[in-house]
């Protein structure tokens, strides 16, 4: 018999079972949904958190950049967005000084200092602060303009302006140059003179060559050249030719302030020097001393030692000269004099450019500038000016072949030791004085152990390769490196200067404090973090030479500035740089030049002549006479109206005559700071003034201005007295429309 089991559930049980499984299913689904929801919420939370963090970061950045209030009032701000290759040295100095740097510029243009690498015009929206370039300075320091300015002064003061080689401007003065060579040939001068050809817009030795015959000059249709006597009788050290790079800082134009940097560089050629002959005339590394050329020579000596190397510090060379028994103090005084005279020669041009870019009464920044003077020493140690660089190289690194064929930029100790103090002290001079009164309060020094471990981590080894143009990720490393190098230089300088040794302890504290500051500075710094400093200024590498030392000696050399003031007044329109035919006639009428035989017709003809002569400086073909043309016209009028064998006397009489009639303001605005007039002496000198000499002793300068001038007594020079003058066409390039691809940072 078989047993049968039945598993069938009754309907009630089955329903129950089904409902339980459905419930389970639903629960599971709900759980899944919940999990998904939580994940979603978490995701959203994360995204919003990230978004908030990003927004917060952006807010801080914008606050830092836009709101000046986010910075403490006493922090000096510096815009380095246009500083190009000067960026490294500036960053180093700004960090050391605890200043705030804006490498991308500041949107509200409210920085205290704007550092432009090449031109004033690089940043035109600035209405306050200080810019590191004077308007038009790049053009003024071009070879042709510079030597033309010097030639003008040489005409008036031949004994003072004998510190640069005789120059010709080609192609316009080719015939004068050829004539000079012919004269030497006729006189059979031995050794045969050599000449150096330099392109007007060339830098770093580019396009320079030596010639001994006019036919060797290579005419380039788009380029003008300066040809100079080649100075062959130069002083040699260890048989090598060298030139000095002396740094000069103009911190103000009105009144003029010139500083000389006590330290500079000396650049050596890399092949032992021999007098130029047909055989060695093409040896660039023998005759040219440019660092940019010689660094490519296999003989270039990169030694870091003081008395070795193809690039040395000026102080080490002066020491060597002193050891050889030379009077280096006299040499230094001659350098100072050369610098003052050169700058005084370009100041009239600078003033015209300045008033055009920054007319008096209009809000705008003021300017300062570092210049690099290239100077050659003759056998008798007489300094001879070769060139003035408006943008001297401020690089603190140099190219070096680290492995065959691989060039890297590595730090250059000598450059750092010269350029960092130069830039730092220049910045200190031009920083707003009200901010310089404050200094960040000292922070609690970190624990020794902490600092030590941090320094170990931060300090780069000496000789570390610095990657130039590094990308963002390298930036922090680079900043730290620069801070460290700056402190190394400070330490080095302090150790080498005996006067500073007493201050060692306090300096040490300050240094660590500043370094600390630089690392920890944040936007949360506030005014309360600053304290007033009551300290005498530290030793500076800059020495004020004008007006302090040479103002009285060189007062007469400022004569042409008076013509610049007359030119500016005659221009009338703000920002203009050219004087039109009507204004020129008005100038003549107001000066009463007709009393000296200058009729309207003569004035008009002179204007046309001069405009044609200076056409090359007017590429846009706008009518009008530039300042150089105006000066030329004034020379011509003076020659016709106040002729004298002594050119200084002639110009002096003319200028004073014009001034007395024009009533050029000497009490207000721009012209208030014109050089003091020694009217009494000047008038006594004039042969055309009819008053008895003694009567001047009782007059003030004001009374002299209003005196009638004895025009009727003046006798025009006879035609035999007047030398016919050639009108040369000058250079062909534009003054402001110069090639845009100009280089900068010359060395
Ligand atoms: P650049 O602006 O291209 O550097 P420079 O006028 O400075 O031109 O001249 C380059 C180099 O040529 C100088 O460093 C110097 O060694 C040499 N040199 C220039 N002019 C003369 C000169 N008149 N006599 C002798 N050497 C000169």
XYZ file of C-alpha atoms and ligand atoms in Angstrom:
774
model
C 0.000 0.000 0.000
C 1.408 3.335 -1.003
C 1.212 6.470 1.103
C 0.464 9.774 -0.688
C 1.481 13.110 0.866
C -0.140 16.248 -0.179
C 1.865 19.634 0.010
C -0.857 21.809 -1.258
C -1.576 25.012 0.803
C -4.938 26.256 1.461
C -5.820 29.550 -0.252
C -5.487 31.565 2.932
C -1.955 30.387 3.499
C -1.057 30.972 -0.098
C -2.293 34.572 0.071
C -0.346 35.178 3.223
C 2.786 33.811 1.684
C 2.393 35.955 -1.384
C 1.829 39.115 0.595
C 4.978 38.447 2.648
C 7.076 38.065 -0.484
C 5.580 41.203 -2.004
C 6.340 43.090 1.174
C 9.919 41.853 1.098
C 10.261 42.883 -2.464
C 8.875 46.313 -1.742
C 11.199 46.768 1.225
C 14.161 45.818 -0.845
C 13.183 48.238 -3.556
C 12.675 51.002 -1.021
C 16.048 50.292 0.475
C 17.623 50.414 -2.946
C 15.901 53.703 -3.669
C 17.050 55.114 -0.369
C 20.625 54.116 -1.073
C 20.447 55.641 -4.524
C 18.946 58.795 -3.094
C 21.683 59.024 -0.468
C 24.321 58.568 -3.146
C 22.698 61.285 -5.229
C 22.486 63.622 -2.257
C 26.084 62.929 -1.369
C 27.124 63.594 -4.950
C 25.217 66.853 -4.984
C 26.665 67.821 -1.638
C 30.172 67.132 -2.888
C 29.592 69.134 -6.044
C 28.113 72.070 -4.172
C 30.937 71.897 -1.642
C 33.478 72.006 -4.418
C 31.605 74.808 -6.105
C 31.503 76.767 -2.854
C 35.189 76.207 -2.242
C 35.972 77.380 -5.763
C 33.718 80.402 -5.331
C 35.365 81.213 -2.036
C 38.810 80.971 -3.653
C 37.713 83.158 -6.545
C 36.249 85.671 -4.099
C 39.532 85.888 -2.198
C 41.468 86.273 -5.424
C 39.185 89.011 -6.699
C 39.266 90.744 -3.317
C 43.040 90.638 -3.364
C 43.221 91.977 -6.885
C 40.395 94.450 -6.966
C 39.866 95.844 -3.520
C 42.726 98.036 -2.466
C 41.285 97.855 1.033
C 42.113 94.165 1.146
C 45.763 95.240 1.411
C 47.078 97.103 4.418
C 47.568 100.781 3.653
C 51.268 100.690 4.345
C 52.223 98.003 1.863
C 54.101 99.289 -1.159
C 52.647 97.754 -4.315
C 54.550 97.071 -7.498
C 53.178 96.107 -10.889
C 55.622 93.781 -12.648
C 53.362 92.719 -15.497
C 55.520 94.548 -18.062
C 58.878 93.796 -16.491
C 59.786 90.840 -18.764
C 63.378 89.773 -18.104
C 63.587 92.056 -15.049
C 60.959 89.967 -13.276
C 63.390 87.765 -11.338
C 65.382 90.560 -9.782
C 62.238 92.549 -9.015
C 60.542 89.613 -7.368
C 63.604 89.008 -5.283
C 63.713 92.634 -4.121
C 59.956 92.912 -3.539
C 60.027 89.780 -1.362
C 62.982 91.037 0.580
C 61.366 94.414 1.176
C 58.053 92.815 2.098
C 56.238 94.599 -0.744
C 53.255 93.316 -2.638
C 53.944 92.322 -6.215
C 51.294 92.171 -8.946
C 52.774 89.968 -11.685
C 49.579 90.103 -13.731
C 48.935 93.792 -13.135
C 46.291 95.361 -10.943
C 42.911 95.975 -12.515
C 42.258 99.322 -10.805
C 45.759 100.553 -11.768
C 46.533 101.717 -8.261
C 50.065 100.420 -7.760
C 52.786 102.612 -6.325
C 55.388 101.489 -8.849
C 55.049 100.228 -12.428
C 58.100 98.467 -13.747
C 58.266 98.617 -17.548
C 61.084 96.747 -19.247
C 61.438 98.946 -22.335
C 59.066 101.898 -22.797
C 57.064 104.325 -20.766
C 54.305 103.883 -23.346
C 53.839 100.180 -22.502
C 51.252 101.078 -19.887
C 49.241 104.123 -20.894
C 46.288 103.954 -18.474
C 48.254 104.889 -15.396
C 47.227 108.064 -13.617
C 49.374 107.900 -10.502
C 52.437 106.180 -9.060
C 55.884 105.947 -10.580
C 56.874 104.364 -13.884
C 60.345 102.942 -14.413
C 60.861 104.648 -17.790
C 60.784 108.242 -18.996
C 58.694 108.974 -22.104
C 60.686 108.779 -25.336
C 63.864 107.707 -23.558
C 64.395 104.691 -25.820
C 64.584 107.024 -28.835
C 66.661 109.652 -27.049
C 69.272 107.025 -26.135
C 69.494 105.670 -29.674
C 73.004 106.171 -31.002
C 72.265 108.905 -33.554
C 70.035 111.012 -31.291
C 72.388 110.675 -28.320
C 75.500 111.680 -30.258
C 73.661 114.492 -32.017
C 72.682 115.890 -28.594
C 76.294 115.559 -27.476
C 77.553 117.206 -30.688
C 75.255 120.170 -30.047
C 76.774 120.572 -26.620
C 80.282 120.086 -28.003
C 79.682 123.040 -30.316
C 78.876 125.226 -27.312
C 81.278 123.721 -24.763
C 84.145 122.099 -26.679
C 86.337 121.723 -23.593
C 83.657 119.960 -21.565
C 82.337 117.579 -24.221
C 85.546 115.847 -25.257
C 84.692 112.458 -23.760
C 83.267 110.599 -26.763
C 84.713 109.656 -30.166
C 84.163 111.857 -33.194
C 81.040 110.633 -34.989
C 79.377 110.832 -38.404
C 75.774 109.933 -39.201
C 75.418 107.881 -42.340
C 74.239 107.833 -45.063
C 73.656 111.612 -44.846
C 77.162 112.568 -43.745
C 78.950 110.116 -45.991
C 80.752 112.879 -47.880
C 82.011 114.531 -44.695
C 83.282 111.137 -43.558
C 84.985 110.413 -46.879
C 86.578 113.869 -46.752
C 87.973 113.180 -43.253
C 89.602 109.947 -44.434
C 91.045 111.717 -47.482
C 92.590 114.341 -45.223
C 94.291 111.651 -43.136
C 95.573 110.023 -46.296
C 96.999 113.307 -47.529
C 98.706 113.879 -44.205
C 100.011 110.291 -44.323
C 98.957 109.717 -40.721
C 100.474 106.592 -39.168
C 99.021 104.251 -38.038
C 96.169 104.500 -40.502
C 93.014 105.445 -38.580
C 90.306 102.819 -38.183
C 86.575 103.512 -37.880
C 83.787 101.542 -36.290
C 80.377 101.293 -37.970
C 77.361 100.776 -35.710
C 73.716 100.489 -36.760
C 71.615 103.182 -35.082
C 69.027 100.696 -33.845
C 71.510 97.873 -33.154
C 72.146 96.395 -29.742
C 74.426 93.799 -28.200
C 77.117 94.291 -30.832
C 74.824 93.259 -33.670
C 75.800 94.653 -37.101
C 79.041 96.299 -35.881
C 82.185 96.189 -38.038
C 85.465 98.027 -38.477
C 86.560 99.806 -41.647
C 89.556 101.807 -42.868
C 88.178 102.981 -46.172
C 84.834 104.673 -46.983
C 84.222 102.098 -49.710
C 84.025 99.388 -47.063
C 80.868 100.936 -45.656
C 77.916 98.724 -46.532
C 74.868 100.821 -47.395
C 71.650 99.333 -46.067
C 68.587 101.036 -47.458
C 66.500 100.551 -44.323
C 69.206 101.327 -41.768
C 71.159 104.350 -40.617
C 74.575 104.062 -39.017
C 76.878 105.945 -36.744
C 80.526 105.826 -37.762
C 83.016 106.641 -35.033
C 86.747 106.912 -34.708
C 87.922 103.556 -33.419
C 89.605 104.126 -30.042
C 92.620 101.869 -30.363
C 94.799 103.212 -27.583
C 92.820 101.554 -24.796
C 93.834 100.342 -21.347
C 94.292 96.582 -21.165
C 94.086 94.193 -18.261
C 95.970 90.931 -18.748
C 96.224 91.908 -22.457
C 92.438 91.985 -22.869
C 90.304 94.939 -23.908
C 87.394 95.726 -21.582
C 84.617 98.233 -21.106
C 82.801 99.425 -18.007
C 79.053 99.159 -17.474
C 78.174 101.901 -15.017
C 74.603 102.065 -13.755
C 72.958 105.454 -13.328
C 69.524 106.194 -11.925
C 67.527 109.315 -12.732
C 64.984 109.537 -9.945
C 63.489 112.875 -10.926
C 63.472 115.252 -13.849
C 62.070 118.356 -12.208
C 64.287 119.052 -10.257
C 66.890 116.835 -11.870
C 68.313 114.100 -9.638
C 71.060 111.790 -10.848
C 72.453 108.875 -8.838
C 75.418 106.724 -9.702
C 75.605 103.115 -8.573
C 78.823 102.469 -6.667
C 79.063 98.990 -8.148
C 79.014 98.022 -11.807
C 80.269 95.414 -14.237
C 83.303 95.124 -16.460
C 83.070 93.081 -19.657
C 86.210 91.651 -21.237
C 86.869 90.588 -24.787
C 88.022 86.992 -25.155
C 90.983 87.261 -27.561
C 94.086 89.231 -26.457
C 93.985 92.736 -27.919
C 96.180 94.027 -30.747
C 95.996 97.348 -32.536
C 93.705 97.050 -35.561
C 95.395 95.912 -38.755
C 94.059 94.545 -42.038
C 94.643 91.065 -40.678
C 92.766 91.306 -37.368
C 90.107 93.875 -38.265
C 87.446 91.146 -38.465
C 88.201 89.598 -35.065
C 84.984 90.330 -33.194
C 86.131 88.710 -29.958
C 89.204 90.964 -29.943
C 87.689 94.377 -30.699
C 84.187 94.136 -29.209
C 83.618 93.634 -25.515
C 79.867 92.909 -25.479
C 78.988 90.106 -23.078
C 76.255 88.942 -25.454
C 78.880 88.314 -28.169
C 81.778 87.054 -26.107
C 79.741 84.512 -24.150
C 79.633 82.493 -27.379
C 83.411 82.381 -27.571
C 85.109 79.166 -26.509
C 87.602 81.356 -24.598
C 84.896 82.927 -22.404
C 85.930 82.585 -18.770
C 82.954 81.962 -16.451
C 84.932 82.037 -13.224
C 83.067 83.300 -10.145
C 86.304 84.523 -8.559
C 86.654 88.283 -7.988
C 89.769 88.861 -10.104
C 89.041 86.325 -12.781
C 86.540 85.841 -15.528
C 85.369 87.633 -18.653
C 82.794 89.469 -16.560
C 83.914 91.098 -13.328
C 82.639 93.551 -10.782
C 83.709 97.170 -11.234
C 85.043 97.347 -7.689
C 87.445 94.456 -8.332
C 88.844 96.143 -11.466
C 89.215 99.480 -9.632
C 91.053 97.653 -6.869
C 93.377 96.120 -9.447
C 94.044 99.535 -11.015
C 94.744 100.964 -7.591
C 97.215 98.143 -6.911
C 98.936 99.053 -10.171
C 99.432 102.564 -8.768
C 96.639 104.460 -10.539
C 94.548 107.159 -8.915
C 91.159 105.460 -8.918
C 89.469 108.285 -7.014
C 90.330 110.676 -9.873
C 89.021 108.089 -12.336
C 85.780 107.794 -10.392
C 85.356 111.595 -10.332
C 85.876 111.671 -14.102
C 83.199 108.998 -14.501
C 80.766 111.045 -12.422
C 81.479 114.150 -14.496
C 81.051 112.273 -17.773
C 77.698 110.942 -16.598
C 76.412 114.333 -15.453
C 77.413 116.032 -18.696
C 75.837 113.296 -20.830
C 72.549 113.491 -18.984
C 72.538 117.284 -19.085
C 72.891 117.018 -22.872
C 69.716 114.939 -23.206
C 67.624 116.692 -20.558
C 66.128 119.288 -22.990
C 64.853 116.422 -25.194
C 63.598 114.565 -22.144
C 61.642 117.618 -21.009
C 59.946 118.054 -24.366
C 58.981 114.366 -24.439
C 57.835 114.499 -20.837
C 55.520 117.441 -21.292
C 54.087 115.802 -24.391
C 53.279 112.533 -22.596
C 52.466 114.064 -19.214
C 51.394 117.680 -19.729
C 51.628 119.884 -16.647
C 48.358 120.029 -14.744
C 47.078 116.679 -16.064
C 47.051 113.837 -13.514
C 49.613 111.235 -14.383
C 52.460 109.206 -12.976
C 55.966 110.465 -12.454
C 59.021 108.659 -13.787
C 62.417 107.283 -12.880
C 64.878 105.205 -14.904
C 67.952 103.044 -14.617
C 70.458 103.704 -17.419
C 73.517 101.673 -18.372
C 76.566 103.692 -19.474
C 79.126 101.821 -21.600
C 82.520 103.389 -21.054
C 85.964 102.587 -22.449
C 89.151 103.476 -20.580
C 91.992 104.956 -22.605
C 95.655 104.168 -21.822
C 95.827 107.273 -19.610
C 92.599 106.116 -17.877
C 90.509 108.827 -19.489
C 86.935 107.488 -19.705
C 85.295 107.619 -23.149
C 81.560 107.201 -23.603
C 80.470 104.561 -26.106
C 76.772 104.310 -25.514
C 73.897 104.831 -23.094
C 71.471 101.928 -22.745
C 67.964 102.935 -21.807
C 67.103 99.342 -20.860
C 70.260 97.794 -19.449
C 70.076 94.081 -18.804
C 68.959 93.307 -15.235
C 69.170 89.548 -15.649
C 70.669 87.733 -12.708
C 71.288 84.503 -14.535
C 73.394 83.571 -17.479
C 73.419 80.991 -20.229
C 75.727 78.064 -19.694
C 76.367 74.838 -21.534
C 75.594 72.299 -18.820
C 76.247 69.321 -21.067
C 77.375 69.235 -24.716
C 74.820 71.096 -26.794
C 72.483 71.778 -23.849
C 72.249 75.410 -22.792
C 70.638 76.239 -19.455
C 70.178 79.417 -17.478
C 72.118 79.235 -14.256
C 72.405 81.813 -11.525
C 75.186 84.356 -11.921
C 76.618 85.493 -8.594
C 78.360 88.583 -9.952
C 75.212 89.808 -11.690
C 73.181 89.250 -8.548
C 75.629 91.088 -6.344
C 75.530 94.119 -8.615
C 71.952 94.208 -9.840
C 69.977 93.232 -6.744
C 71.248 96.107 -4.571
C 70.857 98.457 -7.561
C 67.200 97.556 -8.077
C 66.462 97.363 -4.340
C 67.887 100.826 -3.635
C 66.204 102.305 -6.691
C 62.890 100.926 -5.451
C 63.545 102.347 -1.996
C 64.252 105.775 -3.488
C 61.079 105.933 -5.509
C 58.672 104.265 -3.054
C 56.057 106.587 -1.553
C 57.737 108.173 1.489
C 54.580 107.973 3.621
C 54.619 104.197 3.221
C 58.316 103.913 3.890
C 57.720 105.208 7.410
C 56.103 101.925 8.320
C 57.420 98.441 8.727
C 55.671 95.194 9.461
C 55.766 94.312 13.131
C 57.990 91.470 14.096
C 56.249 88.173 14.346
C 56.989 85.648 17.027
C 60.026 83.766 15.836
C 59.312 80.173 14.994
C 60.836 77.449 17.114
C 64.407 76.756 16.116
C 63.755 73.145 15.307
C 60.773 74.057 13.165
C 62.721 76.667 11.208
C 65.632 74.336 10.728
C 63.553 71.583 9.262
C 61.700 74.086 7.074
C 64.935 75.599 5.804
C 66.332 72.211 5.077
C 63.333 71.587 2.995
C 63.369 74.990 1.274
C 67.031 75.761 0.737
C 68.177 75.012 -2.793
C 71.749 73.995 -3.288
C 74.160 76.598 -4.686
C 74.516 76.210 -8.403
C 71.012 74.869 -8.752
C 69.772 75.234 -12.272
C 66.980 77.753 -12.415
C 64.471 77.076 -15.102
C 63.532 80.292 -16.808
C 59.996 80.607 -18.139
C 58.971 77.876 -15.758
C 55.391 76.731 -15.778
C 52.917 77.311 -12.945
C 53.964 74.285 -10.916
C 57.528 75.536 -10.663
C 56.486 78.965 -9.552
C 56.514 78.350 -5.784
C 59.896 76.681 -5.980
C 61.222 79.589 -7.989
C 59.899 82.168 -5.498
C 61.485 80.323 -2.592
C 64.727 80.071 -4.482
C 64.745 83.794 -5.185
C 64.042 84.660 -1.518
C 66.879 82.457 -0.437
C 69.293 83.908 -2.974
C 68.414 87.452 -1.927
C 69.250 86.672 1.688
C 72.520 85.071 0.593
C 73.486 88.251 -1.247
C 72.503 90.362 1.767
C 74.699 88.230 3.968
C 77.542 88.463 1.483
C 77.253 92.255 1.221
C 77.118 92.672 4.965
C 80.141 90.537 5.507
C 82.148 92.440 2.922
C 81.275 95.905 4.314
C 83.000 96.635 7.596
C 80.667 99.499 8.607
C 77.724 97.230 8.649
C 79.200 94.661 10.988
C 77.956 96.387 14.170
C 74.413 96.126 13.036
C 74.827 92.450 12.393
C 72.633 91.235 15.199
C 69.670 93.497 14.505
C 70.035 92.882 10.786
C 69.942 89.151 11.353
C 66.698 89.506 13.244
C 65.241 91.710 10.551
C 66.324 89.345 7.842
C 64.683 86.350 9.381
C 61.685 88.514 10.076
C 61.459 89.672 6.477
C 61.949 86.185 5.138
C 59.277 85.030 7.470
C 57.049 87.833 6.302
C 57.582 87.037 2.686
C 56.592 83.439 3.241
C 53.649 84.045 5.502
C 52.202 87.241 4.035
C 48.512 86.830 3.402
C 45.659 89.080 2.458
C 44.587 89.072 6.093
C 47.478 91.414 7.016
C 46.032 94.575 8.439
C 47.224 98.077 9.271
C 47.630 97.074 12.879
C 50.410 94.723 11.795
C 52.541 97.775 10.945
C 54.625 100.045 13.105
C 56.393 103.352 12.458
C 60.117 102.957 11.920
C 62.337 105.617 13.330
C 65.686 104.586 11.900
C 68.406 106.300 9.953
C 68.582 104.889 6.421
C 70.903 101.974 5.819
C 73.940 102.070 3.578
C 72.828 102.436 -0.053
C 74.659 101.550 -3.242
C 73.387 104.725 -4.918
C 75.181 108.044 -4.620
C 73.411 111.286 -5.476
C 75.752 113.197 -7.789
C 73.392 115.796 -9.183
C 72.449 118.332 -7.894
C 74.542 117.649 -4.764
C 78.028 117.583 -6.284
C 77.942 119.207 -9.693
C 75.030 121.634 -9.822
C 77.161 124.748 -9.449
C 79.884 123.533 -11.817
C 77.478 122.700 -14.605
C 74.852 125.408 -14.369
C 75.890 126.807 -17.750
C 75.438 123.424 -19.422
C 71.706 123.707 -18.820
C 71.408 126.508 -21.309
C 69.438 124.553 -23.928
C 66.792 123.701 -21.367
C 65.712 127.308 -21.647
C 65.089 126.738 -25.350
C 63.120 123.602 -24.436
C 60.942 125.759 -22.149
C 60.433 128.284 -24.973
C 59.597 125.440 -27.370
C 57.046 123.978 -24.944
C 55.483 127.405 -24.435
C 55.391 128.023 -28.190
C 53.728 124.657 -28.839
C 50.661 125.855 -26.998
C 48.599 122.706 -27.500
C 48.874 120.110 -24.755
C 50.643 116.955 -25.786
C 51.914 118.333 -29.107
C 55.506 117.771 -30.149
C 55.731 119.864 -33.296
C 55.528 123.523 -33.870
C 53.666 124.678 -36.981
C 54.497 127.592 -39.327
C 52.037 129.958 -37.636
C 53.362 129.189 -34.161
C 56.924 129.680 -35.441
C 55.963 133.084 -36.844
C 54.243 133.981 -33.572
C 57.401 132.961 -31.722
C 59.428 135.252 -33.966
C 56.953 138.114 -33.567
C 56.722 137.769 -29.799
C 60.507 137.629 -29.535
C 60.693 140.737 -31.728
C 63.202 139.077 -34.003
C 62.276 141.557 -36.744
C 64.216 144.155 -34.793
C 67.283 142.087 -35.649
C 66.488 141.842 -39.321
C 64.478 138.609 -39.255
C 61.570 139.542 -41.504
C 58.434 137.395 -41.773
C 59.611 136.129 -45.132
C 63.009 135.133 -43.709
C 61.283 133.325 -40.837
C 58.976 131.442 -43.236
C 61.863 130.386 -45.466
C 63.860 129.240 -42.465
C 60.881 127.221 -41.249
C 60.525 125.476 -44.617
C 64.267 124.765 -44.772
C 64.342 123.288 -41.308
C 61.205 121.273 -41.853
C 62.780 119.750 -44.939
C 66.003 119.040 -43.072
C 64.211 117.250 -40.239
C 61.629 115.548 -42.443
C 63.110 112.151 -41.682
C 61.864 112.416 -38.095
C 58.329 112.886 -39.351
C 57.148 109.672 -41.011
C 53.484 110.668 -40.828
C 54.329 113.786 -42.857
C 52.484 116.038 -40.454
C 53.474 119.660 -40.801
C 55.614 121.083 -38.087
C 59.082 121.287 -36.697
C 60.324 118.860 -34.048
C 62.439 120.068 -31.138
C 65.714 119.182 -32.890
C 64.583 121.232 -35.889
C 63.563 124.106 -33.631
C 67.004 124.044 -31.987
C 68.630 124.127 -35.397
C 66.448 127.040 -36.415
C 67.401 128.878 -33.225
C 71.112 128.337 -33.966
C 70.558 129.760 -37.413
C 68.651 132.808 -36.109
C 71.261 133.378 -33.399
C 73.998 133.216 -36.031
C 72.216 135.819 -38.110
C 71.165 138.102 -35.281
C 73.700 137.799 -32.444
C 76.764 136.625 -34.333
C 79.848 136.071 -32.252
C 82.937 133.903 -32.657
C 82.111 132.452 -29.244
C 79.112 130.208 -29.890
C 78.165 130.058 -26.249
C 77.995 133.838 -26.057
C 76.017 133.991 -29.272
C 73.380 131.493 -28.099
C 73.311 132.989 -24.666
C 72.513 136.449 -25.974
C 69.859 135.026 -28.264
C 68.160 132.946 -25.571
C 68.106 135.770 -23.080
C 66.771 138.164 -25.676
C 63.942 135.724 -26.481
C 63.222 135.063 -22.839
C 63.016 138.720 -21.963
C 60.467 139.277 -24.725
C 58.506 136.093 -24.221
C 58.338 136.372 -20.441
C 58.796 132.616 -20.079
C 57.322 131.697 -16.754
C 59.975 131.080 -14.149
C 57.708 131.059 -11.149
C 54.920 128.611 -11.849
C 54.282 125.086 -13.013
C 56.669 123.144 -15.180
C 59.123 125.932 -15.732
C 59.537 126.906 -12.130
C 62.433 124.522 -11.776
C 64.411 125.742 -14.767
C 68.061 126.350 -14.022
C 68.769 129.507 -12.138
C 69.566 132.333 -14.468
C 72.705 134.192 -13.963
C 71.170 137.027 -15.880
C 73.444 139.671 -14.536
C 76.546 137.902 -15.746
C 74.995 136.736 -18.987
C 73.782 140.174 -19.958
C 77.085 141.779 -19.123
C 78.673 139.311 -21.483
C 76.412 140.192 -24.375
C 78.021 142.614 -26.818
C 74.635 143.744 -28.024
C 73.316 145.098 -24.806
C 73.838 148.796 -24.621
C 73.434 149.565 -20.916
C 76.548 150.448 -18.932
C 77.849 147.365 -17.124
C 77.790 148.943 -13.676
C 74.057 149.564 -13.808
C 73.455 145.792 -13.617
C 74.880 145.548 -10.177
C 71.757 147.189 -8.775
C 69.209 145.218 -10.738
C 67.317 142.090 -9.873
C 66.664 139.412 -12.431
C 63.047 140.561 -12.674
C 63.974 144.116 -13.593
C 66.229 142.850 -16.285
C 63.373 140.915 -17.859
C 61.371 144.082 -18.367
C 64.178 146.184 -19.710
C 64.072 147.259 -23.325
C 66.630 145.478 -25.420
C 68.901 147.514 -27.586
C 67.973 145.918 -30.844
C 68.782 148.977 -32.880
C 72.384 148.900 -31.739
C 72.866 145.403 -33.021
C 74.866 145.044 -36.190
C 74.140 142.120 -38.456
C 77.199 140.055 -39.331
C 78.596 140.647 -42.775
C 78.296 137.883 -45.326
C 82.002 137.072 -45.017
C 81.540 136.450 -41.301
C 78.832 133.898 -41.911
C 80.070 130.441 -42.826
C 77.849 128.661 -45.334
C 76.278 125.648 -43.687
C 75.395 122.424 -45.322
C 71.929 121.135 -44.760
C 72.185 117.433 -44.176
C 69.212 115.156 -44.374
C 69.920 113.273 -41.149
C 68.745 109.767 -40.428
C 66.001 108.041 -42.297
C 64.318 106.071 -39.603
C 61.270 107.241 -37.694
C 61.497 108.730 -34.269
C 58.475 107.088 -32.767
C 57.651 104.773 -35.603
C 60.910 102.944 -35.088
C 61.037 99.218 -35.781
C 58.751 97.540 -33.312
C 60.948 94.490 -32.852
C 63.490 96.331 -30.740
C 65.447 94.337 -28.278
C 65.818 95.174 -24.638
C 68.031 94.284 -21.749
C 71.318 95.172 -23.356
C 74.668 94.100 -22.026
P 76.041 97.955 -28.922
O 74.918 98.836 -28.552
O 75.705 97.147 -30.120
O 76.561 97.157 -27.780
P 78.362 99.660 -28.562
O 78.420 101.070 -28.967
O 78.214 99.411 -27.103
O 77.218 98.934 -29.393
O 79.665 98.946 -29.074
C 79.913 97.562 -28.881
C 81.352 97.338 -28.518
O 82.212 97.837 -29.534
C 81.770 98.055 -27.256
O 81.524 97.255 -26.135
C 83.243 98.296 -27.474
O 84.005 97.217 -27.053
C 83.361 98.413 -28.971
N 83.383 99.829 -29.395
C 82.320 100.607 -29.667
N 82.684 101.823 -30.067
C 84.030 101.837 -30.055
C 85.004 102.825 -30.362
N 84.652 104.030 -30.806
N 86.283 102.497 -30.211
C 86.650 101.274 -29.794
N 85.787 100.295 -29.496
C 84.486 100.566 -29.613
